Tab-separated table of C-alpha atoms and ligand atoms in Angstrom:
chain	number	residue	atom	x	y	z
A	20	MET	CA	0.255	0.439	0.084
A	21	SER	CA	0.736	3.647	-0.325
A	22	LEU	CA	1.806	6.367	1.370
A	23	PRO	CA	0.813	7.596	5.334
A	24	GLY	CA	-0.946	4.599	5.479
A	25	PHE	CA	1.928	2.396	5.205
A	26	GLU	CA	3.608	1.890	8.597
A	27	LEU	CA	-0.392	1.055	9.723
A	28	PHE	CA	-0.633	-1.560	7.362
A	29	SER	CA	2.478	-3.377	8.484
A	30	LEU	CA	0.896	-3.117	11.651
A	31	TYR	CA	-2.579	-4.706	10.280
A	32	ASP	CA	-0.837	-7.771	8.597
A	33	ALA	CA	1.098	-8.316	12.289
A	34	ALA	CA	-2.256	-7.728	14.332
A	35	ARG	CA	-4.296	-10.284	12.091
A	36	GLY	CA	-1.770	-12.977	11.853
A	37	PRO	CA	1.422	-13.186	14.131
A	38	LEU	CA	0.049	-10.827	17.244
A	39	PHE	CA	-2.882	-13.096	17.337
A	40	LEU	CA	-1.372	-16.513	17.716
A	41	VAL	CA	0.807	-14.732	20.565
A	42	ALA	CA	-2.203	-13.324	22.129
A	43	CYS	CA	-4.130	-17.393	22.274
A	44	SER	CA	-0.889	-18.457	23.271
A	45	VAL	CA	-0.724	-16.178	26.304
A	46	PHE	CA	-4.435	-17.083	26.796
A	47	ILE	CA	-3.784	-20.641	26.637
A	48	LEU	CA	-0.490	-20.571	29.197
A	49	GLY	CA	-2.010	-18.134	31.032
A	50	PHE	CA	-5.393	-20.321	31.623
A	51	ALA	CA	-2.912	-23.689	32.495
A	52	TRP	CA	-1.164	-21.948	35.011
A	53	ARG	CA	-4.308	-20.871	36.916
A	54	ILE	CA	-4.793	-24.375	36.053
A	55	LEU	CA	-1.763	-25.875	38.105
A	56	ARG	CA	-1.562	-23.213	40.703
A	57	PHE	CA	-5.047	-24.823	41.504
A	58	ALA	CA	-4.018	-28.108	41.503
A	59	ARG	CA	-1.181	-27.437	43.811
A	60	LEU	CA	-2.908	-25.064	46.312
A	61	SER	CA	-5.772	-27.906	46.735
A	62	SER	CA	-5.310	-31.763	47.581
A	63	SER	CA	-7.898	-34.601	46.729
A	64	ILE	CA	-10.173	-35.762	49.604
A	65	ALA	CA	-10.777	-39.100	48.415
A	66	ALA	CA	-7.257	-39.835	48.982
A	67	ARG	CA	-7.689	-39.148	52.986
A	68	GLY	CA	-10.689	-41.114	53.096
A	69	ARG	CA	-13.522	-38.791	53.500
A	70	VAL	CA	-16.681	-38.923	52.350
A	71	PRO	CA	-17.656	-35.842	51.343
A	72	GLY	CA	-20.511	-33.949	53.064
A	73	ALA	CA	-20.358	-36.849	55.961
A	74	GLY	CA	-17.307	-35.757	58.176
A	75	VAL	CA	-16.599	-39.316	58.756
A	76	ARG	CA	-13.487	-41.185	58.301
A	77	LEU	CA	-14.312	-44.334	56.424
A	78	ASP	CA	-12.003	-46.783	55.353
A	79	ALA	CA	-11.319	-47.241	51.136
A	80	ALA	CA	-13.335	-50.408	51.328
A	81	ALA	CA	-16.852	-48.613	52.890
A	82	LEU	CA	-15.852	-45.782	50.515
A	83	ASP	CA	-16.259	-47.690	47.591
A	84	SER	CA	-19.460	-49.451	48.828
A	85	LEU	CA	-21.096	-45.981	48.600
A	86	SER	CA	-22.643	-45.169	45.393
A	87	LEU	CA	-22.984	-41.573	44.590
A	88	ALA	CA	-26.703	-41.952	44.777
A	89	THR	CA	-26.322	-42.810	48.482
A	90	ARG	CA	-23.804	-39.501	49.053
A	91	ARG	CA	-26.086	-37.527	47.248
A	92	ALA	CA	-28.678	-38.979	49.697
A	93	GLN	CA	-26.296	-38.980	52.832
A	94	ASP	CA	-26.444	-34.799	51.706
A	95	ARG	CA	-29.765	-34.174	52.378
A	96	SER	CA	-31.658	-33.263	55.123
A	97	GLU	CA	-34.440	-35.728	56.327
A	98	ALA	CA	-37.212	-33.709	55.632
A	99	ASP	CA	-36.030	-33.441	51.646
A	100	ARG	CA	-35.844	-37.156	51.648
A	101	ALA	CA	-38.887	-37.755	52.627
A	102	PHE	CA	-40.252	-35.295	50.202
A	103	LEU	CA	-38.116	-36.825	47.113
A	104	LEU	CA	-39.363	-40.580	47.663
A	105	PRO	CA	-40.720	-41.980	44.428
A	106	ASP	CA	-44.567	-41.942	45.719
A	107	LYS	CA	-44.739	-37.977	45.500
A	108	GLY	CA	-44.871	-38.058	41.799
A	109	ILE	CA	-42.301	-36.533	39.126
A	110	VAL	CA	-43.636	-33.282	39.002
A	111	SER	CA	-43.901	-31.996	42.538
A	112	ARG	CA	-40.763	-33.917	42.983
A	113	ILE	CA	-39.023	-31.692	39.898
A	114	LEU	CA	-41.051	-28.631	41.253
A	115	PHE	CA	-39.557	-29.532	44.792
A	116	LEU	CA	-35.916	-29.474	43.248
A	117	GLY	CA	-36.416	-26.389	40.983
A	118	ARG	CA	-37.914	-24.240	43.948
A	119	ARG	CA	-34.818	-25.352	45.805
A	120	PHE	CA	-32.225	-24.749	43.308
A	121	LEU	CA	-33.905	-21.170	42.767
A	122	ARG	CA	-33.755	-20.665	46.874
A	123	ASN	CA	-30.075	-21.661	46.998
A	124	SER	CA	-29.491	-19.170	43.958
A	125	ASN	CA	-28.108	-16.112	44.404
A	126	LEU	CA	-28.815	-14.946	41.103
A	127	ALA	CA	-32.025	-15.522	41.613
A	128	GLY	CA	-32.861	-13.179	44.456
A	129	ASN	CA	-31.282	-10.439	41.485
A	130	PRO	CA	-33.507	-10.958	38.369
A	131	VAL	CA	-32.376	-8.218	36.491
A	132	MET	CA	-28.810	-8.798	37.220
A	133	THR	CA	-28.874	-12.380	36.528
A	134	ALA	CA	-30.893	-11.711	33.023
A	135	PHE	CA	-28.580	-9.091	32.309
A	136	SER	CA	-25.352	-10.937	33.124
A	137	LEU	CA	-26.155	-14.169	31.089
A	138	ALA	CA	-26.835	-12.276	27.821
A	139	PHE	CA	-23.605	-10.480	28.469
A	140	HIS	CA	-21.628	-13.362	29.351
A	141	PHE	CA	-23.133	-15.498	26.261
A	142	LEU	CA	-22.911	-12.588	23.515
A	143	LEU	CA	-19.528	-11.634	24.702
A	144	VAL	CA	-18.534	-15.235	23.774
A	145	LEU	CA	-20.645	-15.867	20.980
A	146	VAL	CA	-21.141	-12.625	19.047
A	147	PRO	CA	-17.166	-12.462	18.101
A	148	LEU	CA	-17.134	-16.161	17.186
A	149	LEU	CA	-19.919	-16.052	14.644
A	150	LEU	CA	-18.668	-12.880	13.158
A	151	PRO	CA	-18.013	-13.528	9.132
A	152	ALA	CA	-15.119	-10.950	9.489
A	153	HIS	CA	-13.666	-13.013	11.987
A	154	ASN	CA	-14.095	-15.886	10.621
A	155	ILE	CA	-12.748	-14.859	7.403
A	156	LEU	CA	-9.895	-13.260	9.070
A	157	LEU	CA	-8.958	-16.176	11.031
A	158	PHE	CA	-8.624	-18.716	8.505
A	159	LEU	CA	-6.707	-16.365	6.185
A	160	GLY	CA	-4.735	-15.146	8.660
A	161	LEU	CA	-3.726	-18.716	10.122
A	162	GLY	CA	-2.924	-19.905	5.867
A	163	LEU	CA	-6.058	-22.205	6.209
A	164	GLY	CA	-7.824	-20.222	3.000
A	165	ALA	CA	-11.220	-18.484	2.880
A	166	GLY	CA	-13.382	-21.693	2.363
A	167	LEU	CA	-13.101	-22.790	5.733
A	168	SER	CA	-15.273	-21.264	8.634
A	169	LEU	CA	-17.323	-21.556	11.873
A	170	PRO	CA	-21.025	-20.438	11.417
A	171	VAL	CA	-21.274	-17.441	10.914
A	172	LEU	CA	-24.706	-14.904	11.485
A	173	PRO	CA	-25.147	-11.846	9.718
A	174	GLU	CA	-23.289	-8.821	10.158
A	175	PRO	CA	-26.373	-6.022	10.534
A	176	LEU	CA	-27.605	-8.760	13.420
A	177	MET	CA	-24.205	-8.700	15.064
A	178	ASP	CA	-24.144	-4.823	14.597
A	179	ARG	CA	-27.127	-4.468	16.748
A	180	LEU	CA	-25.862	-7.097	19.191
A	181	THR	CA	-22.643	-5.480	19.734
A	182	LEU	CA	-24.798	-1.992	20.762
A	183	VAL	CA	-26.322	-4.753	23.578
A	184	ILE	CA	-22.879	-6.137	25.025
A	185	LEU	CA	-22.041	-2.180	25.535
A	186	ALA	CA	-25.284	-1.266	26.806
A	187	ILE	CA	-25.055	-4.195	29.425
A	188	GLY	CA	-21.667	-2.886	29.956
A	189	LEU	CA	-22.286	0.542	30.936
A	190	PHE	CA	-25.754	-1.090	33.115
A	191	PHE	CA	-22.804	-3.326	35.159
A	192	ALA	CA	-20.724	0.869	35.232
A	193	LEU	CA	-23.691	2.202	36.522
A	194	ARG	CA	-24.190	-0.616	39.349
A	195	ARG	CA	-20.661	-0.146	40.266
A	196	ILE	CA	-21.238	4.078	40.764
A	197	PHE	CA	-24.527	4.079	42.661
A	198	LEU	CA	-24.859	0.606	44.233
A	199	PRO	CA	-23.144	1.431	47.758
A	200	ARG	CA	-22.325	-2.041	48.361
A	201	VAL	CA	-20.848	-2.307	44.899
A	202	ARG	CA	-18.825	0.897	45.157
A	203	ALA	CA	-17.431	-0.273	48.228
A	204	LEU	CA	-15.856	-2.938	46.396
A	205	THR	CA	-14.762	-1.204	43.217
A	206	THR	CA	-11.408	-0.681	42.194
A	207	GLY	CA	-9.700	1.148	39.657
A	208	GLY	CA	-8.803	-2.440	38.451
A	209	ASP	CA	-12.223	-2.983	37.913
A	210	ILE	CA	-13.216	0.238	36.107
A	211	ALA	CA	-10.091	-0.565	33.944
A	212	VAL	CA	-11.442	-4.478	33.304
A	213	LEU	CA	-14.584	-3.427	32.064
A	214	LEU	CA	-12.845	-0.725	29.667
A	215	LEU	CA	-10.668	-3.184	28.850
A	216	VAL	CA	-13.724	-5.347	27.685
A	217	ALA	CA	-15.454	-2.719	25.958
A	218	ALA	CA	-13.131	-1.894	24.220
A	219	PRO	CA	-12.612	-4.016	21.405
A	220	PHE	CA	-16.622	-4.184	20.992
A	221	VAL	CA	-16.168	0.287	20.660
A	222	SER	CA	-13.855	-0.158	18.327
A	223	ALA	CA	-15.465	-2.735	15.940
A	224	TYR	CA	-18.519	-0.907	16.341
A	225	LEU	CA	-16.975	2.077	15.055
A	226	ALA	CA	-14.803	0.602	12.548
A	227	TYR	CA	-18.294	-1.037	11.141
A	228	HIS	CA	-19.792	2.253	10.405
A	229	GLN	CA	-16.652	3.492	9.010
A	230	ALA	CA	-16.303	6.513	11.681
A	231	TRP	CA	-13.496	8.419	11.375
A	232	ASP	CA	-10.349	6.837	9.864
A	233	TYR	CA	-11.075	2.875	9.109
A	234	HIS	CA	-7.949	1.697	9.095
A	235	GLY	CA	-6.527	3.272	11.775
A	236	ILE	CA	-9.632	2.653	14.116
A	237	LEU	CA	-9.715	-1.231	12.773
A	238	VAL	CA	-5.821	-1.701	13.394
A	239	GLY	CA	-6.719	-0.284	17.426
A	240	HIS	CA	-9.415	-3.303	17.229
A	241	MET	CA	-7.276	-5.798	16.462
A	242	LEU	CA	-5.156	-4.506	19.161
A	243	LEU	CA	-7.395	-3.925	21.612
A	244	GLY	CA	-8.957	-7.664	20.883
A	245	GLU	CA	-5.669	-9.112	21.313
A	246	LEU	CA	-4.951	-7.318	24.658
A	247	LEU	CA	-8.201	-8.633	26.313
A	248	ILE	CA	-7.653	-11.989	24.850
A	249	ALA	CA	-4.179	-11.857	26.449
A	250	ALA	CA	-5.122	-10.329	29.683
A	251	ILE	CA	-8.040	-12.153	30.597
A	252	PRO	CA	-5.905	-15.408	32.864
A	253	PHE	CA	-4.087	-12.174	34.703
A	254	THR	CA	-7.204	-9.905	35.750
A	255	LYS	CA	-9.992	-10.731	37.415
A	256	LEU	CA	-11.372	-11.890	34.072
A	257	GLY	CA	-9.978	-14.845	35.456
A	258	HIS	CA	-12.947	-15.649	36.906
A	259	MET	CA	-14.148	-18.254	34.215
A	260	PRO	CA	-11.493	-21.032	35.017
A	261	PHE	CA	-11.790	-20.522	38.597
A	262	LEU	CA	-15.680	-20.859	38.723
A	263	LEU	CA	-15.076	-24.167	36.876
A	264	PHE	CA	-12.615	-25.727	39.707
A	265	SER	CA	-14.072	-24.002	42.347
A	266	ARG	CA	-17.194	-25.810	41.545
A	267	LEU	CA	-16.241	-29.339	39.982
A	268	PHE	CA	-13.670	-30.066	42.294
A	269	MET	CA	-13.547	-28.253	45.780
A	270	ALA	CA	-15.896	-29.883	48.034
A	271	GLY	CA	-17.888	-26.959	49.362
A	272	GLU	CA	-21.718	-26.312	50.189
A	273	ARG	CA	-22.615	-25.072	46.320
A	274	SER	CA	-19.795	-27.351	44.448
A	275	ALA	CA	-21.158	-30.518	42.158
A	276	ARG	CA	-22.121	-33.210	44.601
A	277	HIS	CA	-18.981	-35.035	43.618
A	278	ALA	CA	-16.452	-32.817	44.217
A	279	SER	CA	-13.189	-34.174	45.051
A	280	ARG	CA	-10.678	-31.358	46.422
A	281	ARG	CA	-10.044	-29.523	49.406
A	282	TRP	CA	-7.675	-26.493	49.394
A	283	ALA	CA	-4.323	-27.972	50.399
A	284	ALA	CA	-3.644	-28.239	54.068
B	98	MET	CA	11.130	5.629	65.199
B	99	LYS	CA	8.178	6.287	68.219
B	100	THR	CA	5.228	3.824	67.993
B	101	THR	CA	1.551	5.457	67.798
B	102	ALA	CA	-1.607	3.205	67.524
B	103	THR	CA	-1.601	3.770	63.811
B	104	LYS	CA	2.057	2.683	63.103
B	105	ALA	CA	2.547	-0.759	62.042
B	106	ALA	CA	2.854	-3.055	64.874
B	107	PRO	CA	6.148	-5.707	64.859
B	108	VAL	CA	5.217	-8.392	62.526
B	109	ASN	CA	4.220	-11.475	64.829
B	110	ALA	CA	5.930	-14.596	63.688
B	111	GLU	CA	3.010	-16.846	63.655
B	112	VAL	CA	1.245	-14.618	61.651
B	113	LEU	CA	4.003	-13.942	59.129
B	114	ASP	CA	3.665	-17.994	58.793
B	115	LEU	CA	0.017	-18.137	58.210
B	116	VAL	CA	0.800	-15.748	55.307
B	117	ARG	CA	3.223	-17.659	53.598
B	118	ARG	CA	1.151	-20.819	53.529
B	119	ARG	CA	-2.039	-18.841	52.572
B	120	ARG	CA	-1.160	-16.621	50.721
B	121	LYS	CA	-1.056	-17.883	47.073
B	122	LEU	CA	-4.338	-19.404	47.948
B	123	VAL	CA	-6.093	-16.033	49.339
B	124	LYS	CA	-4.754	-14.050	46.138
B	125	LEU	CA	-5.874	-17.277	43.694
B	126	SER	CA	-9.533	-16.624	45.052
B	127	LEU	CA	-9.532	-12.751	45.794
B	128	GLY	CA	-8.465	-12.363	42.395
B	129	ALA	CA	-11.134	-14.492	40.778
B	130	CYS	CA	-13.802	-12.262	42.650
B	131	ALA	CA	-15.312	-10.400	40.022
B	132	HIS	CA	-16.078	-7.587	42.529
B	133	CYS	CA	-20.045	-7.826	42.074
B	134	ALA	CA	-21.590	-7.976	45.309
B	135	LEU	CA	-23.687	-10.549	44.229
B	136	CYS	CA	-22.697	-12.448	47.744
B	137	ALA	CA	-24.358	-9.398	49.815
B	138	GLU	CA	-28.022	-10.318	50.182
B	139	SER	CA	-27.281	-13.995	50.456
B	140	CYS	CA	-25.770	-12.826	54.244
B	141	PHE	CA	-28.417	-12.294	57.045
B	142	LYS	CA	-25.979	-10.100	58.630
B	143	TYR	CA	-25.770	-8.302	55.324
B	144	ARG	CA	-29.858	-8.081	55.034
B	145	ASN	CA	-30.142	-7.093	58.954
B	146	SER	CA	-27.724	-3.884	58.913
B	147	GLY	CA	-30.099	-2.380	56.870
B	148	GLN	CA	-27.512	-3.175	53.737
B	149	ASP	CA	-24.386	-1.733	55.407
B	150	PRO	CA	-21.906	-2.413	52.449
B	151	THR	CA	-19.250	-3.278	54.834
B	152	TYR	CA	-21.226	-6.286	55.553
B	153	THR	CA	-20.908	-7.400	51.887
B	154	PRO	CA	-18.892	-11.378	52.639
B	155	SER	CA	-16.511	-10.260	49.885
B	156	TYR	CA	-15.925	-6.660	51.558
B	157	LYS	CA	-15.350	-8.881	54.993
B	158	ALA	CA	-12.984	-11.622	53.439
B	159	ILE	CA	-11.011	-8.572	51.222
B	160	ASN	CA	-10.637	-5.715	53.920
B	161	THR	CA	-9.498	-8.794	56.713
B	162	ILE	CA	-7.475	-11.751	54.883
B	163	GLY	CA	-7.087	-9.889	51.918
B	164	LYS	CA	-5.238	-6.785	53.501
B	165	ILE	CA	-3.097	-9.069	55.778
B	166	VAL	CA	-1.762	-10.947	53.134
B	167	LYS	CA	-1.244	-7.635	50.797
B	168	ARG	CA	0.478	-6.230	53.638
B	169	ARG	CA	2.425	-9.445	55.064
B	170	GLY	CA	1.117	-9.173	58.543
B	171	ARG	CA	1.944	-5.554	58.901
B	172	LEU	CA	-0.863	-4.023	60.194
B	173	SER	CA	-1.326	-1.502	63.193
B	174	PRO	CA	-2.881	-2.309	65.714
B	175	GLY	CA	-5.936	0.324	65.049
B	176	GLU	CA	-6.447	-2.044	61.562
B	177	TYR	CA	-6.248	-4.857	63.918
B	178	GLU	CA	-9.502	-3.399	65.959
B	179	LYS	CA	-10.823	-3.154	62.320
B	180	VAL	CA	-10.185	-6.914	60.819
B	181	ARG	CA	-11.455	-7.932	64.115
B	182	GLU	CA	-14.493	-6.386	64.079
B	183	LEU	CA	-15.376	-7.683	60.132
B	184	ALA	CA	-14.382	-10.992	61.212
B	185	PHE	CA	-15.676	-11.384	64.099
B	186	ASP	CA	-18.531	-9.002	64.540
B	187	LYS	CA	-19.799	-8.487	61.499
B	188	CYS	CA	-20.023	-12.117	60.560
B	189	VAL	CA	-20.955	-15.703	62.251
B	190	LEU	CA	-19.448	-17.661	59.889
B	191	CYS	CA	-22.279	-19.255	59.200
B	192	MET	CA	-20.986	-20.856	56.021
B	193	ARG	CA	-24.516	-19.264	54.259
B	194	CYS	CA	-23.017	-16.817	51.792
B	195	ARG	CA	-23.117	-17.810	48.212
B	196	CYS	CA	-20.662	-16.595	45.346
B	197	PRO	CA	-21.953	-17.198	41.744
B	198	VAL	CA	-17.933	-17.393	40.847
B	199	GLY	CA	-17.185	-20.135	43.891
B	200	VAL	CA	-14.927	-17.926	45.804
B	201	ASP	CA	-15.009	-20.005	49.131
B	202	LEU	CA	-16.036	-16.458	51.548
B	203	PRO	CA	-16.441	-17.832	54.913
B	204	TYR	CA	-13.046	-20.205	54.612
B	205	LEU	CA	-11.590	-17.032	53.906
B	206	ILE	CA	-12.866	-14.838	57.023
B	207	SER	CA	-12.085	-17.900	58.980
B	208	LEU	CA	-8.491	-17.267	57.549
B	209	ALA	CA	-8.768	-13.740	59.091
B	210	ARG	CA	-10.193	-14.696	62.590
B	211	SER	CA	-7.228	-17.286	62.766
B	212	ALA	CA	-4.754	-14.896	61.884
B	213	CYS	CA	-6.187	-12.276	64.933
B	214	ARG	CA	-6.086	-15.230	67.360
B	215	GLU	CA	-2.430	-15.355	66.584
B	216	VAL	CA	-2.170	-11.271	67.671
B	217	GLY	CA	-4.123	-11.613	71.052
B	218	ILE	CA	-7.492	-10.507	69.369
B	219	GLU	CA	-10.205	-12.473	69.820
B	220	ARG	CA	-13.921	-12.028	70.003
B	221	GLY	CA	-15.141	-9.237	72.530
B	222	TYR	CA	-17.412	-11.122	74.309
B	223	LEU	CA	-16.915	-9.583	78.048
B	224	GLU	CA	-16.509	-5.713	76.405
B	225	GLY	CA	-20.119	-6.131	74.547
B	226	LYS	CA	-18.812	-5.642	71.194
B	227	ASN	CA	-20.428	-8.303	69.760
B	228	ALA	CA	-22.844	-5.908	68.131
C	399	LIG	C1	-7.186	-10.381	16.100
C	399	LIG	C2	-7.832	-9.870	16.700
C	399	LIG	C3	-9.141	-9.560	15.648
C	399	LIG	C4	-9.191	-9.200	14.597
C	399	LIG	C5	-7.997	-9.222	13.202
C	399	LIG	C6	-10.730	-8.712	14.325
C	399	LIG	C7	-10.754	-7.901	13.187
C	399	LIG	C8	-12.735	-7.286	12.748
C	399	LIG	C9	-12.841	-7.254	11.533
C	399	LIG	C10	-12.129	-6.922	10.375
C	399	LIG	C11	-14.110	-6.516	12.000
C	399	LIG	C12	-15.246	-6.177	10.643
C	399	LIG	C13	-15.460	-4.687	10.729
C	399	LIG	C14	-16.188	-4.276	9.574
C	399	LIG	O1	-17.351	-4.513	9.596
C	399	LIG	O2	-15.644	-3.555	9.014
C	399	LIG	C15	-14.049	-7.067	13.022
C	399	LIG	C16	-15.453	-6.779	13.785
C	399	LIG	C17	-15.712	-7.330	15.026
C	399	LIG	N1	-14.968	-7.512	16.062
C	399	LIG	FE1	-13.049	-8.032	16.058
C	399	LIG	N2	-11.141	-8.590	15.538
C	399	LIG	C18	-10.401	-9.143	16.546
C	399	LIG	C19	-10.621	-9.677	17.720
C	399	LIG	C20	-11.967	-9.263	18.546
C	399	LIG	C21	-12.287	-9.500	19.879
C	399	LIG	C22	-11.181	-10.231	20.680
C	399	LIG	C23	-13.492	-9.321	19.969
C	399	LIG	C24	-14.240	-8.888	21.170
C	399	LIG	C25	-13.955	-10.014	22.383
C	399	LIG	C26	-13.673	-8.011	18.971
C	399	LIG	C27	-15.302	-8.479	18.642
C	399	LIG	C28	-15.552	-7.784	17.393
C	399	LIG	C29	-17.181	-7.327	17.160
C	399	LIG	C30	-17.871	-7.411	18.116
C	399	LIG	C31	-17.318	-6.832	15.582
C	399	LIG	C32	-18.525	-6.848	14.959
C	399	LIG	C33	-18.716	-4.905	15.414
C	399	LIG	C34	-19.953	-4.548	14.589
C	399	LIG	O3	-20.306	-5.271	14.105
C	399	LIG	O4	-20.692	-3.687	14.836
C	399	LIG	N3	-12.960	-8.678	17.588
C	399	LIG	N4	-13.559	-7.645	13.766
C	400	LIG	C1	-17.660	-19.908	32.256
C	400	LIG	C2	-17.248	-18.535	32.020
C	400	LIG	C3	-17.658	-17.460	32.918
C	400	LIG	C4	-18.427	-17.552	34.213
C	400	LIG	C5	-19.367	-18.631	34.750
C	400	LIG	C6	-18.529	-15.970	34.249
C	400	LIG	C7	-19.413	-15.654	35.426
C	400	LIG	C8	-19.205	-14.094	36.077
C	400	LIG	C9	-20.250	-13.964	37.144
C	400	LIG	C10	-20.714	-14.992	38.678
C	400	LIG	C11	-20.053	-12.345	37.349
C	400	LIG	C12	-20.516	-11.400	38.374
C	400	LIG	C13	-20.894	-10.518	38.079
C	400	LIG	C14	-22.199	-10.576	36.988
C	400	LIG	O1	-23.068	-11.735	37.114
C	400	LIG	O2	-22.134	-10.069	36.125
C	400	LIG	C15	-19.024	-11.873	36.320
C	400	LIG	C16	-18.698	-10.750	36.087
C	400	LIG	C17	-17.967	-10.420	34.866
C	400	LIG	N1	-17.522	-10.932	33.474
C	400	LIG	FE1	-17.531	-13.330	33.673
C	400	LIG	N2	-17.939	-15.181	33.801
C	400	LIG	C18	-17.279	-15.990	32.747
C	400	LIG	C19	-16.488	-15.449	31.682
C	400	LIG	C20	-16.205	-14.300	31.422
C	400	LIG	C21	-15.297	-14.001	30.202
C	400	LIG	C22	-14.917	-14.938	29.114
C	400	LIG	C23	-15.458	-12.646	30.362
C	400	LIG	C24	-14.635	-11.426	28.998
C	400	LIG	C25	-13.723	-11.679	28.374
C	400	LIG	C26	-16.078	-11.680	31.651
C	400	LIG	C27	-16.358	-10.676	32.093
C	400	LIG	C28	-17.046	-10.474	32.803
C	400	LIG	C29	-16.672	-9.114	33.279
C	400	LIG	C30	-16.033	-7.882	32.596
C	400	LIG	C31	-17.472	-8.637	34.613
C	400	LIG	C32	-17.791	-7.820	35.746
C	400	LIG	C33	-19.320	-7.327	35.505
C	400	LIG	C34	-18.880	-6.090	36.523
C	400	LIG	O3	-17.697	-5.256	36.686
C	400	LIG	O4	-19.788	-5.727	37.373
C	400	LIG	N3	-16.413	-13.077	31.791
C	400	LIG	N4	-18.854	-13.228	35.481
C	401	LIG	S1	-17.160	-13.013	46.642
C	401	LIG	FE1	-18.427	-13.600	44.429
C	401	LIG	S2	-20.334	-12.636	44.661
C	401	LIG	FE2	-19.240	-11.567	46.372
C	401	LIG	S3	-18.020	-10.056	44.859
C	401	LIG	FE3	-16.761	-11.587	44.685
C	401	LIG	S4	-17.418	-12.761	42.794
C	401	LIG	FE4	-19.333	-11.236	43.323
C	402	LIG	S1	-20.395	-16.716	56.852
C	402	LIG	FE1	-20.524	-14.850	57.583
C	402	LIG	S2	-20.403	-13.565	55.477
C	402	LIG	FE2	-21.293	-15.972	54.974
C	402	LIG	S3	-23.181	-15.488	54.974
C	402	LIG	FE3	-22.810	-16.338	57.203
C	402	LIG	S4	-22.490	-13.900	58.274
C	402	LIG	FE4	-22.377	-13.645	56.210
């Protein structure tokens, strides 16, 4: 390319190829590092001969004889167990468990926040992934040719959804500023993270609408997107891997029933 | 240097040891906290306090063990007094707080209590401090 855009274009080439791979590598390695830390800071309960929730030390044979179903039943109160007997009928049993689930979920106590949060998280991942522009660039950039692509959705729709993401991000920011309990927890880092997440979406929106200098904004978009991807494991955005491990492996009152690990002694 | 109530107290060896052993764990857990305050309403102490933000479970964890770990145990007596208030008076360790991200808040607050005990701070039953 010619004239003033020249340096930008080499940055453009770097951003859509090698820098993207660097960002992804940092993301994956950072993720692995977090998982490793998790593994090293916890230890297996089964190895210690304990039944989660029972608080009784059993020998290995007794442990083996307890099926998962038995352990689950042991975890429930007597009243719950009575209610869950088969003669209650499947519908009322499901309703009972549903009510129990809702009562035990803090998201249900905040329906607006729940709806916004779910929408925000799903869109945050799905919109960039199912975007035609991304798919074309990704497969070209990886040298795989233009024939391959994930399923994509039409760009005008994605453009609207980008606005939805940004609107919910604004809702989070307002919550931070105006709700005393959220403000009491807010640090400069929280605002920075919100901006970090919003930045690729704002720049993408501006690029799509060809505001100002299209190429400059587009290169900015790519660099900001890559910054976000690389930063996830090292900021509080690392709550994604944490959640999985905390819920699936760590024994606790809200973890999955077969949780098998505890924080190391 | 003169010692005043706000100057950091000499570091207690047991607290240092606790910080050393639990540092990574506390940092991992609090590093995952989204600072969203969704745990607030799950705490009956928060709800009964007229929604005082200092009763939010994560607020209690961050400003007790989080602070102790960050400062490696170097807290002034006045600061330890604040930790005591949060970890003993504003939390009963009922284990009922829920965090959607899975942060184990009661465990973290219990660590703060351990640190307090190491420096001779307990719940003030006799002084009528347990509001
Ligand atoms: C290497 C990284 C990236 C490259 C090369 C890239 C490239 C592009 C390109 C070329 C467009 C189309 C702009 C147009 O229509 O003219 C676009 C749009 C978009 N990008 Fe990216 N992008 C990257 C990373 C990201 C990331 C990490 C996110 C979000 C987390 C993101 C979110 C979006 C969105 C939401 C749009 C659509 C905006 C709209 O239509 O309003 N991008 N991107
Ligand atoms: C398994 C995946 C994930 C789960 C289960 C999850 C869960 C949560 C939860 C429970 C919160 C608390 C506040 C709320 O409900 O909005 C939260 C906040 C947040 N999440 Fe996620 N998250 C995940 C992945 C991600 C990813 C990949 C990103 C960004 C790239 C992200 C960005 C955010 C942001 C920016 C907030 C903060 C909102 C605020 O500042 O109040 N999350 N997440
Ligand atoms: S502890 Fe959990 S619920 Fe509470 S602010 Fe942190 S992430 Fe939110
Ligand atoms: S353990 Fe403490 S913070 Fe958690 S719900 Fe009980 S009183 Fe509240």
